[in-house]
Amino acid sequence: MKNIRNFCIIAHIDHGKSTLADRLLEFTNTINKRDMQAQVLDDMDLERERGITIKSHAIQMQYTYRGEKPEFKGTYTLNLIDTPGHVDFSYEVSRSLAACEGALLLVDASQGIQAQTISNMYLALDNDLEIIPVLNKIDLPSANPEEVKFQVVDLLGCKREEIMIASGKTGAGVFEILDAVIERIPAPKGDPAAPLQALIFDSVFNSFRGIIAYFRVFNGTIKKGDLVKFVATDHEYLADEVGVLKLGLEAKNTLSAGEVGYIISGIKQASEVKVGDTITHVSRPTQEIVKGFEDVKPMVFAGIYPVDTDDYEELRESMEKLKLNDASLTWEPESSAALGFGFRCGFLGMLHMEIIQERLEREFNMTVITTVPNVSYHAFDTKLNKMVLRNPSDFPDPSKLDHVEEPFILATIITKSEYIGAIMGLCMEKRGILKNQTYLTTDRVELIFELPLAEIVFDFYDKLKSISRGYASFDYNPLDYRESDLVKLDILLNAEQVDALSALIHRSKAHEFGRKICEKLKELIPRQQFQIAIQAAIGAKIVARENISAMRKDVTAKCYGGDISRKRKLLEKQKEGKKRMRQVGSVEIPQSAFMAVLKLD
């Protein structure tokens, strides 16, 4: 065990985590030159295109120590547990960190410390990890390593000489990092003879072998053919194969305390393997499970509907296959008067929702309509019974309602000092409460706000980026539910409610929001032979209205001269026809109208 090191790399998005991982694999000869490609651990095209890691990965490297200290001579097994970079996946990051003893904290030498650098560092400190600060991208002309070192010393309280400098692109400083991992990160502790206690930190779906769970053994030993139990789901399985993670899977007979590996046991359902769960033996179970397990809770809900209602079954199959790859996606069938049959899906955040939508289109050729995303609310009736609302159409009758609570988050925004005014204005407009303001350096400020999650779901991130010219970084953690004055805003077309456009919104914003939606729909809905009234209503009260005028045929063209009563008769006849048409006619709502609500300014 003394020759094993388990570590991960944590960083803000785009600070070069995947590139540094590539260099580590190359310099330890884990991967040969022929198989080498950029972002070798990211297997989805989507990850490569967007430059983000969506799924965490793990890989084992062998490395012979090259440094000065004689007590560390020898060959070491290094387990790199890669973590996703985005704030939506912070629970998975926390489980990956729990499986490690140390972390490389990567900071871009040209951009300095950003919001997620700080939140991931606190996560690492909560798990008592040894942190090695690394300045990456020192080969860039815009790099400013001396100034960024000051920021890192301020943040971590380490010494300047402890900070490593490297470049993931050119490979400078990579051997020094590997030596530092061996010298500074402690070897795993644990007792191979104790009852089995292992933490699942990730799972992947393989179409031939079922679900493969990745785990880290803390105590005990697991052998091929053992009968094991997953504690949280209380299911028992036979370990058909266990082994270690090289670039592919490499089967072994046993894995003992301190090691990282995988288990294949023919599991078909992704929901049976939960990230953060504990594996133990059926015959000799461990008394204590690994702390920190929780079910992943979706934060944002939206309806996903097939464009053509005949594709409903196909969409259901696609969702089931997607769920095998992504256990944090939750969905249940629902129907809408405007869109037919579809699914109400729960996502970890807006990026997660975008990725799922994109994967449905790419991997399954499904074009879908996504309704306005919303968050889950707690409604209490007059007898104080709690209901969880995930869909605005479930909103109860106001006469039976006592109060509604909405989720709040704690947001950390790091920006240049010149943008403080604009960012504060944006957060105040979104009903934010300023909690703290700290100057990290002379021109970098950390702002901490409490914000309602519902306000962030729409366009907050885009606005923040445009206000700050891309300089602000944003990170959030869920806080709690708080009482709020929310109303249900309905959109009516010709006095018929369009349920897919309903929204729960704060009373102070409802009038303005209703007006904007009506104006937007007026632009997007094509004109018909009859007049269309677009209305926004709160209960029975109409708060905004726009009319789309009818396309009129000139029925009086053939009357020139003659008596006015002839023209009047024709116009009256047309008017009757329009009236009847309006009662029978239905309005088609284009897909762009559902999406436009997201881009209301």
PDB file of N, CA, C and O in Angstrom, residues 7 20-37 40-41 58-64 75-80 174-175 178 244-250:
ATOM      1  N   PHE A   7      -5.051  10.323  -6.451  1.00  0.00           N
ATOM      2  CA  PHE A   7      -5.198  11.785  -6.485  1.00  0.00           C
ATOM      3  C   PHE A   7      -6.130  12.193  -7.619  1.00  0.00           C
ATOM      4  O   PHE A   7      -6.466  11.393  -8.498  1.00  0.00           O
ATOM      5  N   LEU A  20      -3.563  18.551 -19.027  1.00  0.00           N
ATOM      6  CA  LEU A  20      -2.538  18.095 -18.079  1.00  0.00           C
ATOM      7  C   LEU A  20      -2.659  16.582 -17.863  1.00  0.00           C
ATOM      8  O   LEU A  20      -1.646  15.877 -17.802  1.00  0.00           O
ATOM      9  N   ALA A  21      -3.897  16.074 -17.800  1.00  0.00           N
ATOM     10  CA  ALA A  21      -4.098  14.627 -17.644  1.00  0.00           C
ATOM     11  C   ALA A  21      -3.474  13.877 -18.835  1.00  0.00           C
ATOM     12  O   ALA A  21      -2.834  12.835 -18.660  1.00  0.00           O
ATOM     13  N   ASP A  22      -3.623  14.436 -20.052  1.00  0.00           N
ATOM     14  CA  ASP A  22      -3.006  13.825 -21.242  1.00  0.00           C
ATOM     15  C   ASP A  22      -1.493  13.706 -21.072  1.00  0.00           C
ATOM     16  O   ASP A  22      -0.893  12.677 -21.371  1.00  0.00           O
ATOM     17  N   ARG A  23      -0.867  14.811 -20.580  1.00  0.00           N
ATOM     18  CA  ARG A  23       0.599  14.795 -20.412  1.00  0.00           C
ATOM     19  C   ARG A  23       1.023  13.764 -19.359  1.00  0.00           C
ATOM     20  O   ARG A  23       2.019  13.082 -19.517  1.00  0.00           O
ATOM     21  N   LEU A  24       0.251  13.681 -18.270  1.00  0.00           N
ATOM     22  CA  LEU A  24       0.599  12.708 -17.222  1.00  0.00           C
ATOM     23  C   LEU A  24       0.576  11.288 -17.799  1.00  0.00           C
ATOM     24  O   LEU A  24       1.461  10.477 -17.529  1.00  0.00           O
ATOM     25  N   LEU A  25      -0.424  10.988 -18.624  1.00  0.00           N
ATOM     26  CA  LEU A  25      -0.529   9.643 -19.213  1.00  0.00           C
ATOM     27  C   LEU A  25       0.624   9.398 -20.186  1.00  0.00           C
ATOM     28  O   LEU A  25       1.165   8.306 -20.272  1.00  0.00           O
ATOM     29  N   GLU A  26       0.996  10.462 -20.902  1.00  0.00           N
ATOM     30  CA  GLU A  26       2.062  10.318 -21.898  1.00  0.00           C
ATOM     31  C   GLU A  26       3.417  10.132 -21.209  1.00  0.00           C
ATOM     32  O   GLU A  26       4.204   9.263 -21.582  1.00  0.00           O
ATOM     33  N   PHE A  27       3.674  10.926 -20.152  1.00  0.00           N
ATOM     34  CA  PHE A  27       4.988  10.881 -19.501  1.00  0.00           C
ATOM     35  C   PHE A  27       5.169   9.621 -18.650  1.00  0.00           C
ATOM     36  O   PHE A  27       6.279   9.280 -18.293  1.00  0.00           O
ATOM     37  N   THR A  28       4.051   8.957 -18.282  1.00  0.00           N
ATOM     38  CA  THR A  28       4.210   7.700 -17.524  1.00  0.00           C
ATOM     39  C   THR A  28       4.101   6.496 -18.448  1.00  0.00           C
ATOM     40  O   THR A  28       4.017   5.362 -17.996  1.00  0.00           O
ATOM     41  N   ASN A  29       4.069   6.770 -19.790  1.00  0.00           N
ATOM     42  CA  ASN A  29       3.954   5.713 -20.805  1.00  0.00           C
ATOM     43  C   ASN A  29       2.740   4.813 -20.607  1.00  0.00           C
ATOM     44  O   ASN A  29       2.779   3.620 -20.913  1.00  0.00           O
ATOM     45  N   THR A  30       1.662   5.380 -20.056  1.00  0.00           N
ATOM     46  CA  THR A  30       0.429   4.596 -19.878  1.00  0.00           C
ATOM     47  C   THR A  30      -0.232   4.394 -21.235  1.00  0.00           C
ATOM     48  O   THR A  30      -0.957   3.445 -21.466  1.00  0.00           O
ATOM     49  N   ILE A  31       0.048   5.338 -22.143  1.00  0.00           N
ATOM     50  CA  ILE A  31      -0.619   5.277 -23.444  1.00  0.00           C
ATOM     51  C   ILE A  31       0.461   5.471 -24.487  1.00  0.00           C
ATOM     52  O   ILE A  31       1.359   6.282 -24.307  1.00  0.00           O
ATOM     53  N   ASN A  32       0.418   4.676 -25.551  1.00  0.00           N
ATOM     54  CA  ASN A  32       1.498   4.825 -26.527  1.00  0.00           C
ATOM     55  C   ASN A  32       1.175   5.956 -27.506  1.00  0.00           C
ATOM     56  O   ASN A  32       0.037   6.400 -27.613  1.00  0.00           O
ATOM     57  N   LYS A  33       2.209   6.404 -28.209  1.00  0.00           N
ATOM     58  CA  LYS A  33       2.093   7.585 -29.078  1.00  0.00           C
ATOM     59  C   LYS A  33       0.950   7.438 -30.096  1.00  0.00           C
ATOM     60  O   LYS A  33       0.284   8.375 -30.456  1.00  0.00           O
ATOM     61  N   ARG A  34       0.745   6.166 -30.558  1.00  0.00           N
ATOM     62  CA  ARG A  34      -0.230   5.963 -31.630  1.00  0.00           C
ATOM     63  C   ARG A  34      -1.662   6.222 -31.160  1.00  0.00           C
ATOM     64  O   ARG A  34      -2.493   6.713 -31.906  1.00  0.00           O
ATOM     65  N   ASP A  35      -1.952   5.868 -29.878  1.00  0.00           N
ATOM     66  CA  ASP A  35      -3.316   6.061 -29.352  1.00  0.00           C
ATOM     67  C   ASP A  35      -3.542   7.464 -28.800  1.00  0.00           C
ATOM     68  O   ASP A  35      -4.631   7.786 -28.360  1.00  0.00           O
ATOM     69  N   MET A  36      -2.466   8.283 -28.804  1.00  0.00           N
ATOM     70  CA  MET A  36      -2.564   9.579 -28.143  1.00  0.00           C
ATOM     71  C   MET A  36      -3.443  10.519 -28.964  1.00  0.00           C
ATOM     72  O   MET A  36      -3.309  10.616 -30.172  1.00  0.00           O
ATOM     73  N   GLN A  37      -4.364  11.198 -28.291  1.00  0.00           N
ATOM     74  CA  GLN A  37      -5.133  12.262 -28.933  1.00  0.00           C
ATOM     75  C   GLN A  37      -5.461  13.274 -27.847  1.00  0.00           C
ATOM     76  O   GLN A  37      -5.294  12.988 -26.665  1.00  0.00           O
ATOM     77  N   VAL A  40      -7.736  12.737 -24.029  1.00  0.00           N
ATOM     78  CA  VAL A  40      -7.887  11.292 -24.232  1.00  0.00           C
ATOM     79  C   VAL A  40      -8.908  10.669 -23.259  1.00  0.00           C
ATOM     80  O   VAL A  40      -9.530   9.668 -23.563  1.00  0.00           O
ATOM     81  N   LEU A  41      -9.113  11.305 -22.105  1.00  0.00           N
ATOM     82  CA  LEU A  41     -10.063  10.731 -21.143  1.00  0.00           C
ATOM     83  C   LEU A  41     -11.515  11.132 -21.426  1.00  0.00           C
ATOM     84  O   LEU A  41     -12.431  10.582 -20.841  1.00  0.00           O
ATOM     85  N   ALA A  58     -11.425   7.481 -14.517  1.00  0.00           N
ATOM     86  CA  ALA A  58     -10.304   7.114 -13.647  1.00  0.00           C
ATOM     87  C   ALA A  58      -9.330   6.296 -14.485  1.00  0.00           C
ATOM     88  O   ALA A  58      -9.739   5.575 -15.387  1.00  0.00           O
ATOM     89  N   ILE A  59      -8.045   6.437 -14.187  1.00  0.00           N
ATOM     90  CA  ILE A  59      -7.056   5.659 -14.934  1.00  0.00           C
ATOM     91  C   ILE A  59      -5.838   5.417 -14.044  1.00  0.00           C
ATOM     92  O   ILE A  59      -5.518   6.238 -13.188  1.00  0.00           O
ATOM     93  N   GLN A  60      -5.213   4.251 -14.237  1.00  0.00           N
ATOM     94  CA  GLN A  60      -4.064   3.894 -13.393  1.00  0.00           C
ATOM     95  C   GLN A  60      -2.767   4.055 -14.186  1.00  0.00           C
ATOM     96  O   GLN A  60      -2.699   3.684 -15.355  1.00  0.00           O
ATOM     97  N   MET A  61      -1.745   4.647 -13.511  1.00  0.00           N
ATOM     98  CA  MET A  61      -0.447   4.842 -14.170  1.00  0.00           C
ATOM     99  C   MET A  61       0.647   4.209 -13.305  1.00  0.00           C
ATOM    100  O   MET A  61       0.511   4.133 -12.084  1.00  0.00           O
ATOM    101  N   GLN A  62       1.713   3.756 -13.946  1.00  0.00           N
ATOM    102  CA  GLN A  62       2.902   3.264 -13.215  1.00  0.00           C
ATOM    103  C   GLN A  62       4.007   4.288 -13.439  1.00  0.00           C
ATOM    104  O   GLN A  62       4.225   4.722 -14.572  1.00  0.00           O
ATOM    105  N   TYR A  63       4.712   4.658 -12.354  1.00  0.00           N
ATOM    106  CA  TYR A  63       5.740   5.694 -12.511  1.00  0.00           C
ATOM    107  C   TYR A  63       6.896   5.418 -11.557  1.00  0.00           C
ATOM    108  O   TYR A  63       6.693   5.100 -10.389  1.00  0.00           O
ATOM    109  N   THR A  64       8.113   5.519 -12.082  1.00  0.00           N
ATOM    110  CA  THR A  64       9.303   5.331 -11.252  1.00  0.00           C
ATOM    111  C   THR A  64       9.803   6.695 -10.796  1.00  0.00           C
ATOM    112  O   THR A  64      10.038   7.579 -11.627  1.00  0.00           O
ATOM    113  N   THR A  75       9.055   2.099  -7.785  1.00  0.00           N
ATOM    114  CA  THR A  75       7.970   2.295  -8.755  1.00  0.00           C
ATOM    115  C   THR A  75       6.648   2.407  -8.017  1.00  0.00           C
ATOM    116  O   THR A  75       6.380   1.633  -7.099  1.00  0.00           O
ATOM    117  N   TYR A  76       5.838   3.368  -8.446  1.00  0.00           N
ATOM    118  CA  TYR A  76       4.571   3.651  -7.754  1.00  0.00           C
ATOM    119  C   TYR A  76       3.381   3.444  -8.694  1.00  0.00           C
ATOM    120  O   TYR A  76       3.491   3.628  -9.902  1.00  0.00           O
ATOM    121  N   THR A  77       2.264   3.061  -8.086  1.00  0.00           N
ATOM    122  CA  THR A  77       0.992   3.000  -8.817  1.00  0.00           C
ATOM    123  C   THR A  77       0.238   4.288  -8.516  1.00  0.00           C
ATOM    124  O   THR A  77      -0.081   4.567  -7.364  1.00  0.00           O
ATOM    125  N   LEU A  78      -0.018   5.064  -9.570  1.00  0.00           N
ATOM    126  CA  LEU A  78      -0.742   6.332  -9.374  1.00  0.00           C
ATOM    127  C   LEU A  78      -2.146   6.178  -9.964  1.00  0.00           C
ATOM    128  O   LEU A  78      -2.290   5.850 -11.142  1.00  0.00           O
ATOM    129  N   ASN A  79      -3.175   6.396  -9.154  1.00  0.00           N
ATOM    130  CA  ASN A  79      -4.546   6.363  -9.658  1.00  0.00           C
ATOM    131  C   ASN A  79      -5.051   7.792  -9.812  1.00  0.00           C
ATOM    132  O   ASN A  79      -5.248   8.491  -8.825  1.00  0.00           O
ATOM    133  N   LEU A  80      -5.236   8.206 -11.073  1.00  0.00           N
ATOM    134  CA  LEU A  80      -5.775   9.544 -11.327  1.00  0.00           C
ATOM    135  C   LEU A  80      -7.290   9.414 -11.472  1.00  0.00           C
ATOM    136  O   LEU A  80      -7.780   8.686 -12.326  1.00  0.00           O
ATOM    137  N   VAL A 174       6.051  18.616 -15.908  1.00  0.00           N
ATOM    138  CA  VAL A 174       5.166  17.466 -15.610  1.00  0.00           C
ATOM    139  C   VAL A 174       5.872  16.425 -14.746  1.00  0.00           C
ATOM    140  O   VAL A 174       5.276  15.887 -13.801  1.00  0.00           O
ATOM    141  N   PHE A 175       7.166  16.155 -15.023  1.00  0.00           N
ATOM    142  CA  PHE A 175       7.888  15.177 -14.181  1.00  0.00           C
ATOM    143  C   PHE A 175       7.962  15.657 -12.734  1.00  0.00           C
ATOM    144  O   PHE A 175       7.837  14.882 -11.796  1.00  0.00           O
ATOM    145  N   LEU A 178       4.731  14.868 -11.020  1.00  0.00           N
ATOM    146  CA  LEU A 178       4.624  13.440 -10.666  1.00  0.00           C
ATOM    147  C   LEU A 178       5.447  13.134  -9.412  1.00  0.00           C
ATOM    148  O   LEU A 178       5.004  12.390  -8.524  1.00  0.00           O
ATOM    149  N   VAL A 244      -8.511  -3.493 -12.573  1.00  0.00           N
ATOM    150  CA  VAL A 244      -8.051  -2.103 -12.477  1.00  0.00           C
ATOM    151  C   VAL A 244      -8.302  -1.396 -13.799  1.00  0.00           C
ATOM    152  O   VAL A 244      -8.515  -2.027 -14.829  1.00  0.00           O
ATOM    153  N   LEU A 245      -8.278  -0.052 -13.743  1.00  0.00           N
ATOM    154  CA  LEU A 245      -8.609   0.760 -14.908  1.00  0.00           C
ATOM    155  C   LEU A 245      -7.337   1.260 -15.566  1.00  0.00           C
ATOM    156  O   LEU A 245      -6.730   2.218 -15.103  1.00  0.00           O
ATOM    157  N   LYS A 246      -6.925   0.591 -16.626  1.00  0.00           N
ATOM    158  CA  LYS A 246      -5.873   1.167 -17.468  1.00  0.00           C
ATOM    159  C   LYS A 246      -6.632   1.917 -18.565  1.00  0.00           C
ATOM    160  O   LYS A 246      -7.762   2.299 -18.350  1.00  0.00           O
ATOM    161  N   LEU A 247      -6.045   2.040 -19.781  1.00  0.00           N
ATOM    162  CA  LEU A 247      -6.815   2.726 -20.822  1.00  0.00           C
ATOM    163  C   LEU A 247      -8.067   1.915 -21.144  1.00  0.00           C
ATOM    164  O   LEU A 247      -9.107   2.442 -21.457  1.00  0.00           O
ATOM    165  N   GLY A 248      -7.944   0.593 -21.029  1.00  0.00           N
ATOM    166  CA  GLY A 248      -9.136  -0.265 -21.093  1.00  0.00           C
ATOM    167  C   GLY A 248      -9.340  -0.851 -19.696  1.00  0.00           C
ATOM    168  O   GLY A 248      -8.805  -0.358 -18.715  1.00  0.00           O
ATOM    169  N   LEU A 249     -10.113  -1.927 -19.601  1.00  0.00           N
ATOM    170  CA  LEU A 249     -10.293  -2.600 -18.307  1.00  0.00           C
ATOM    171  C   LEU A 249      -9.318  -3.762 -18.241  1.00  0.00           C
ATOM    172  O   LEU A 249      -9.154  -4.498 -19.213  1.00  0.00           O
ATOM    173  N   GLU A 250      -8.666  -3.947 -17.090  1.00  0.00           N
ATOM    174  CA  GLU A 250      -7.702  -5.049 -16.955  1.00  0.00           C
ATOM    175  C   GLU A 250      -8.105  -5.899 -15.751  1.00  0.00           C
ATOM    176  O   GLU A 250      -8.073  -5.427 -14.620  1.00  0.00           O
TER     177      GLU A 250
END
